[in-house]
mmCIF file with all atom_site columns, C-alpha atoms in Angstrom:
data_model
loop_
_atom_site.group_PDB
_atom_site.id
_atom_site.type_symbol
_atom_site.label_atom_id
_atom_site.label_alt_id
_atom_site.label_comp_id
_atom_site.label_asym_id
_atom_site.label_entity_id
_atom_site.label_seq_id
_atom_site.pdbx_PDB_ins_code
_atom_site.Cartn_x
_atom_site.Cartn_y
_atom_site.Cartn_z
_atom_site.occupancy
_atom_site.B_iso_or_equiv
_atom_site.pdbx_formal_charge
_atom_site.auth_seq_id
_atom_site.auth_comp_id
_atom_site.auth_asym_id
_atom_site.auth_atom_id
_atom_site.pdbx_PDB_model_num
ATOM 1  C CA . ASN A 1 1  ? 41.525 -5.892  -125.117 1.00 0.00 ? 1  ASN A CA 1
ATOM 2  C CA . ALA A 1 2  ? 41.931 -8.365  -121.502 1.00 0.00 ? 2  ALA A CA 1
ATOM 3  C CA . GLU A 1 3  ? 44.450 -8.743  -119.321 1.00 0.00 ? 3  GLU A CA 1
ATOM 4  C CA . ALA A 1 4  ? 44.376 -11.469 -116.399 1.00 0.00 ? 4  ALA A CA 1
ATOM 5  C CA . TYR A 1 5  ? 46.410 -12.541 -114.059 1.00 0.00 ? 5  TYR A CA 1
ATOM 6  C CA . PHE A 1 6  ? 47.562 -16.126 -112.810 1.00 0.00 ? 6  PHE A CA 1
ATOM 7  C CA . GLY A 1 7  ? 50.363 -17.726 -110.405 1.00 0.00 ? 7  GLY A CA 1
ATOM 8  C CA . GLN A 1 8  ? 53.222 -14.775 -109.390 1.00 0.00 ? 8  GLN A CA 1
ATOM 9  C CA . GLY A 1 9  ? 51.439 -12.376 -110.069 1.00 0.00 ? 9  GLY A CA 1
ATOM 10 C CA . THR A 1 10 ? 52.130 -12.650 -114.163 1.00 0.00 ? 10 THR A CA 1
ATOM 11 C CA . LYS A 1 11 ? 50.497 -10.435 -116.149 1.00 0.00 ? 11 LYS A CA 1
ATOM 12 C CA . LEU A 1 12 ? 49.345 -11.752 -119.552 1.00 0.00 ? 12 LEU A CA 1
ATOM 13 C CA . THR A 1 13 ? 47.957 -9.590  -122.784 1.00 0.00 ? 13 THR A CA 1
ATOM 14 C CA . VAL A 1 14 ? 44.986 -10.804 -125.009 1.00 0.00 ? 14 VAL A CA 1
ATOM 15 C CA . LEU A 1 15 ? 44.232 -8.460  -127.882 1.00 0.00 ? 15 LEU A CA 1
ATOM 16 C CA . GLY A 1 16 ? 41.432 -8.670  -129.512 1.00 0.00 ? 16 GLY A CA 1
ATOM 17 C CA . GLU A 1 17 ? 38.836 -8.821  -127.083 1.00 0.00 ? 17 GLU A CA 1
#
């Protein structure tokens, strides 16, 4: 499970790690 922030604070959540 990982969380990445990019652009204007857009949140991308990646499941699996």
